[in-house]
Rosetta silent file (secondary structure, phi, psi, omega in degrees, C-alpha in Angstrom):
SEQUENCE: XXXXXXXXXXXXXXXXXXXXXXXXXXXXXXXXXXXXXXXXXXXXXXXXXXXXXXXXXXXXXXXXXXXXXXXXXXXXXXXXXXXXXXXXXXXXXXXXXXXXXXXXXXXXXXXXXXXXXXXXXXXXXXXXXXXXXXXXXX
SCORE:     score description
SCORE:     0.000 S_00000001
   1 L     0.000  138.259 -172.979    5.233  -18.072    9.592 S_00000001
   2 E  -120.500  157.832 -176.699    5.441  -14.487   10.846 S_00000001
   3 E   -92.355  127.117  170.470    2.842  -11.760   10.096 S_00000001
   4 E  -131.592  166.725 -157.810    4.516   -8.695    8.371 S_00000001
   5 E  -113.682  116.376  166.303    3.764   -5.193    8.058 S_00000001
   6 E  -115.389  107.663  179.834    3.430   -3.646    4.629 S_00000001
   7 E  -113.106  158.680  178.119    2.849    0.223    3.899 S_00000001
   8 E  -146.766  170.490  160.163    2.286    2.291    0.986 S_00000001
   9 E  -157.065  161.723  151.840    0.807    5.703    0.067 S_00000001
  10 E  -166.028 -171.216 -177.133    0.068    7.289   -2.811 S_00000001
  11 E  -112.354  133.117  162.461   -2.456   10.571   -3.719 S_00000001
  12 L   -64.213  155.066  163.714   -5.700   11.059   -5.143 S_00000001
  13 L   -74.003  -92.287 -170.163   -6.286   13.811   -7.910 S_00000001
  14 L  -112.355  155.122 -175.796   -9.560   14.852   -6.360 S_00000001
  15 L   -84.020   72.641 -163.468  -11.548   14.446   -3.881 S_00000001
  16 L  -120.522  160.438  165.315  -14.300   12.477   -6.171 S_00000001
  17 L   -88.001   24.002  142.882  -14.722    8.513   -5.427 S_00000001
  18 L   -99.085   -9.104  155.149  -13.366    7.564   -8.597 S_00000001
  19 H   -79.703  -26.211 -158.839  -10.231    9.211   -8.123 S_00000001
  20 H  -104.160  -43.763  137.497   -9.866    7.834   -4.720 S_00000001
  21 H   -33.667  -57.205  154.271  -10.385    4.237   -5.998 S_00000001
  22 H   -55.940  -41.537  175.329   -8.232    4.739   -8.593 S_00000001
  23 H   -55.338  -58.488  156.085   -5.804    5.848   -6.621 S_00000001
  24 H   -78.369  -20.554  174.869   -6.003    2.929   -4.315 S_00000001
  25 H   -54.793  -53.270  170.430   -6.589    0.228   -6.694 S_00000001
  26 H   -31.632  -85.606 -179.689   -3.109    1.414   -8.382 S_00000001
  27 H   -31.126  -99.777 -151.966   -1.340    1.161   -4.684 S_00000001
  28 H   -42.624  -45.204 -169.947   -2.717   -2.222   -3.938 S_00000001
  29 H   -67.635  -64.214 -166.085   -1.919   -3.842   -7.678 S_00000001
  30 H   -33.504  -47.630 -138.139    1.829   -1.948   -7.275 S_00000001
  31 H   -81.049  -32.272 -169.575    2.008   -3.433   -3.452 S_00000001
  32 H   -68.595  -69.796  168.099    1.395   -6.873   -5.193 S_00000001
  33 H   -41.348  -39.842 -163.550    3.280   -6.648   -7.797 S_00000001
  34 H   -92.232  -50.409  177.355    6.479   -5.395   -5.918 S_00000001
  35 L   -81.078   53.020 -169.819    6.058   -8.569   -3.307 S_00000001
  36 L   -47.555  -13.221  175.707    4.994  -11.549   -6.107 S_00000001
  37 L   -97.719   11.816  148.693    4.544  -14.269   -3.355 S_00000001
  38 L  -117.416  133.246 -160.883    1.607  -12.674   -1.954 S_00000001
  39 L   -84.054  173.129 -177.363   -1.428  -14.205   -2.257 S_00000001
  40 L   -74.897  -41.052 -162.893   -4.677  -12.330   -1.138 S_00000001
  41 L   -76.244   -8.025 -175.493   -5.655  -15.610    1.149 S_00000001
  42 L   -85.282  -39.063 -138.834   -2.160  -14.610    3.217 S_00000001
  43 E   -60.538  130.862 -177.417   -3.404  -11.295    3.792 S_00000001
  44 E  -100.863  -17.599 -169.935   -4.873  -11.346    7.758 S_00000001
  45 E  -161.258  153.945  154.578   -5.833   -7.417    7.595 S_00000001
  46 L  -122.960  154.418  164.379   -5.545   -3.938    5.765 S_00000001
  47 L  -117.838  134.962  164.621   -6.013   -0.580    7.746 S_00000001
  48 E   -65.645  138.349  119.716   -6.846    2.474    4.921 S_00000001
  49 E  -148.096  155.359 -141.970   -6.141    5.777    5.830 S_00000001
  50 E  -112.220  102.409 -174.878   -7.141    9.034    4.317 S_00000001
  51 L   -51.685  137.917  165.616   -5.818   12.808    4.870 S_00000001
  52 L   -13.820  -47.106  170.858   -8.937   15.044    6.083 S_00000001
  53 L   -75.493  -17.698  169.349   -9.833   15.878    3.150 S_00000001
  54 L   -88.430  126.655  160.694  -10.589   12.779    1.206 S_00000001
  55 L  -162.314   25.992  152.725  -14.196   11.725    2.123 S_00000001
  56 L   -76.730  -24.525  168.625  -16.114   10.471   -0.910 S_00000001
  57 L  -138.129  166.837  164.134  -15.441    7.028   -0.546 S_00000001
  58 L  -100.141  136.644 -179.204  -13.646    4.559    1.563 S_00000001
  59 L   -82.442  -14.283  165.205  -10.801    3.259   -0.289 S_00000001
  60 L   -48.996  -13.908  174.350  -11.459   -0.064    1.042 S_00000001
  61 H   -47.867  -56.939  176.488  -14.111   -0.177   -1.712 S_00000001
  62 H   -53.731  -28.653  117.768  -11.181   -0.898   -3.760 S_00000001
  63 H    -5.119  -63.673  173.010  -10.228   -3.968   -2.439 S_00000001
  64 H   -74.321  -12.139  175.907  -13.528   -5.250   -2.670 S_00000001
  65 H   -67.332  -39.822 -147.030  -13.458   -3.859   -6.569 S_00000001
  66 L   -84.572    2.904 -171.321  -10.313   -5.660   -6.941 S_00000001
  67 L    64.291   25.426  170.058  -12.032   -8.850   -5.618 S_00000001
  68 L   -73.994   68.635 -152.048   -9.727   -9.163   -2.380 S_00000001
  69 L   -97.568  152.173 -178.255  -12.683  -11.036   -0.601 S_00000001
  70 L   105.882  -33.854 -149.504  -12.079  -12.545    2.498 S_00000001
  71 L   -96.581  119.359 -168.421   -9.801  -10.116    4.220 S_00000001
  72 L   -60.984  108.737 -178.230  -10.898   -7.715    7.282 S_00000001
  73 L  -103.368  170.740  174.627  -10.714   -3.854    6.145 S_00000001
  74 L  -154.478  141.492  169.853  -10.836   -0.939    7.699 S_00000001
  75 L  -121.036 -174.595 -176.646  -10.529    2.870    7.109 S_00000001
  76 L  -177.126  157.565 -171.830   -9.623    5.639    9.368 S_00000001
  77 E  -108.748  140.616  174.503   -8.302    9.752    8.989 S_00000001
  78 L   -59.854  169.632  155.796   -4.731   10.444    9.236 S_00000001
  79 L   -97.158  140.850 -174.637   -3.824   13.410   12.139 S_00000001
  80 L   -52.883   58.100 -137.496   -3.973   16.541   10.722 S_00000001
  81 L   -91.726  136.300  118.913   -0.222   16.951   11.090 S_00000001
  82 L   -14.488   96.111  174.699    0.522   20.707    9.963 S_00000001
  83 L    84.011   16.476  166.335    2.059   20.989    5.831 S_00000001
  84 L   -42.189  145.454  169.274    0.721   17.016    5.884 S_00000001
  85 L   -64.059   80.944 -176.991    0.530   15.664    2.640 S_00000001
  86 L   -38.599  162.909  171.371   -2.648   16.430    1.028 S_00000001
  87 L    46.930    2.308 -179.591   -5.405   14.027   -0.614 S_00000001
  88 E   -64.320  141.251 -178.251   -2.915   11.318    0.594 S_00000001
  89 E  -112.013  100.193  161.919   -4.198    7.085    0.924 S_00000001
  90 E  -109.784  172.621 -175.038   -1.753    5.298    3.014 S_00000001
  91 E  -149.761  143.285 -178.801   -2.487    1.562    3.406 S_00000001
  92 E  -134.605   65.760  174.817   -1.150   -0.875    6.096 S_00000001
  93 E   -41.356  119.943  128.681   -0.968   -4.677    4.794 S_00000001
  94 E   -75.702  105.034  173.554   -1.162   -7.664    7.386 S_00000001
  95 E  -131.152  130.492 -162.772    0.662  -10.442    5.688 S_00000001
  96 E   -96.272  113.238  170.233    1.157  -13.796    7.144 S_00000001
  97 E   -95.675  179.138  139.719    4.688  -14.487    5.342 S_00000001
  98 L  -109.683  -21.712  170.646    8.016  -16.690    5.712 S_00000001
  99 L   -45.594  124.814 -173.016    9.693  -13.559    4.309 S_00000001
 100 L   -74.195  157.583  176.218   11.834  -11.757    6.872 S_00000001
 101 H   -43.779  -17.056 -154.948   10.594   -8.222    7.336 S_00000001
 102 H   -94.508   20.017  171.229   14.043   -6.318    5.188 S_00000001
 103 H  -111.064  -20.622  148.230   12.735   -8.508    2.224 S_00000001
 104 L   -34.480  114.770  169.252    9.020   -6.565    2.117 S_00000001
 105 L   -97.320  135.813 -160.786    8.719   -4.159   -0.586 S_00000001
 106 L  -127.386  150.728 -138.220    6.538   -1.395    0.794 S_00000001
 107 E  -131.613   88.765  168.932    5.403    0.884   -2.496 S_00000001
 108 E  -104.170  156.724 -167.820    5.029    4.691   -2.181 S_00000001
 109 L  -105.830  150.169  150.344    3.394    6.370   -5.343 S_00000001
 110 L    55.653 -133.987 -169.560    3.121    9.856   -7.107 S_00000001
 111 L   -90.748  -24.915  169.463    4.030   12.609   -4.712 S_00000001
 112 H   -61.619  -32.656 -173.671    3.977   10.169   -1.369 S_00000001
 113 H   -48.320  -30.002  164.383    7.286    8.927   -2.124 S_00000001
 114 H   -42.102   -9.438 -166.734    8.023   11.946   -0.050 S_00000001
 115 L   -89.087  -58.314 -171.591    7.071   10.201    2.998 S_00000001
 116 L  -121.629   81.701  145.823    9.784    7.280    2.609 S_00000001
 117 L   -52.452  -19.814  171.927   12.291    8.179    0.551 S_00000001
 118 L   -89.832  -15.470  140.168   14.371    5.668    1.760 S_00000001
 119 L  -103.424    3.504  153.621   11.764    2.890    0.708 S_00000001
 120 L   -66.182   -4.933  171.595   11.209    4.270   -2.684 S_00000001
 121 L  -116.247  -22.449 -166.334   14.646    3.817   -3.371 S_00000001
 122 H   -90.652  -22.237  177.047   14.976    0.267   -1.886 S_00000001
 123 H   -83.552  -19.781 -165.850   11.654   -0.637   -4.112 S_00000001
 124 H   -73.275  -61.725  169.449   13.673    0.807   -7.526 S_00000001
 125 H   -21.762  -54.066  168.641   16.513   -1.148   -6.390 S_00000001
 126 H   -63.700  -30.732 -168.125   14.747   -4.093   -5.987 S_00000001
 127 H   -95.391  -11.539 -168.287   12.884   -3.956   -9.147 S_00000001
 128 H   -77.632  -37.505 -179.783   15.995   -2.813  -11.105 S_00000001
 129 H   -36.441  -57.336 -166.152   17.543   -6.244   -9.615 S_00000001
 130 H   -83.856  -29.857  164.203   14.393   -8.374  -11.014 S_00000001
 131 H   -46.073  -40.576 -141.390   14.171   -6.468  -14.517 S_00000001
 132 L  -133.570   23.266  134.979   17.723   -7.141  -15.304 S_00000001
 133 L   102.479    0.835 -152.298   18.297  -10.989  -14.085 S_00000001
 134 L  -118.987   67.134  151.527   21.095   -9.495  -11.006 S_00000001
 135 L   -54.931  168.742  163.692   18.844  -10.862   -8.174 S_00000001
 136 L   123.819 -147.893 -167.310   20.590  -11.993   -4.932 S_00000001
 137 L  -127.355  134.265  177.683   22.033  -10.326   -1.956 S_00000001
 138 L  -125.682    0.000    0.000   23.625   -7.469   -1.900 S_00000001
């Protein structure tokens, strides 16, 4: 079993802690959803992290909302990169898989999909695959 690396993002509406919850709870159920064999009990770690401007809550709250108990969280602020993607949540799953890494669906949201366009198209792909029965390798 190998430990893999799963990212997301997505954006808050405001900088209130119920937007910023929301925001992550969504991302984590999507990140779930898009990978179906992971259980919470694989998970060895998440790292949070927030653009400058989000500081009402720690989205790790959400995790513990969502009743992801067990797993070692953490949050931390992006660098202020210049034109950076405001009010932006990225999240950085440790999951001890058998899944090789190019089989990881990693789930950007809302206005983040700007960040990875190239796995925002590889999660539509994937899901158009599992909607419509034409799984396999392609």
């Amino acid at each position: 079993m190998s430990i893999r690396g799963v990212r997301g993002a997505t954006v808050a509406t405001a900088n209130r802690a119920d937007a910023i919850l929301a925001a992550t709870q969504e991302l984590l159920l999507a990140i779930r959803d898009a990978n179906p064999t992971m259980q919470t009990e694989d998970l060895a770690s998440i790292l949070f992290t927030v653009s400058d401007e989000l500081d009402a809550v720690y989205p790790a709250q959400a995790a513990h909302q969502l009743e992801w108990s067990g797993i070692p969280l953490i949050c931390a602020r992006e660098i202020p990169v210049p034109g950076g993607l405001a009010n932006c949540i990225r999240v950085l799953i440790h999951w001890n898989t058998y899944l090789p890494q190019g089989e990881i669906q990693h789930i950007y949201l809302k206005d983040a999909a700007r960040l990875r366009p190239d796995w925002v198209a590889q999660a539509l792909k994937a899901a158009t695959k599992a909607e419509t029965g034409t799984g396999g390798v392609s």
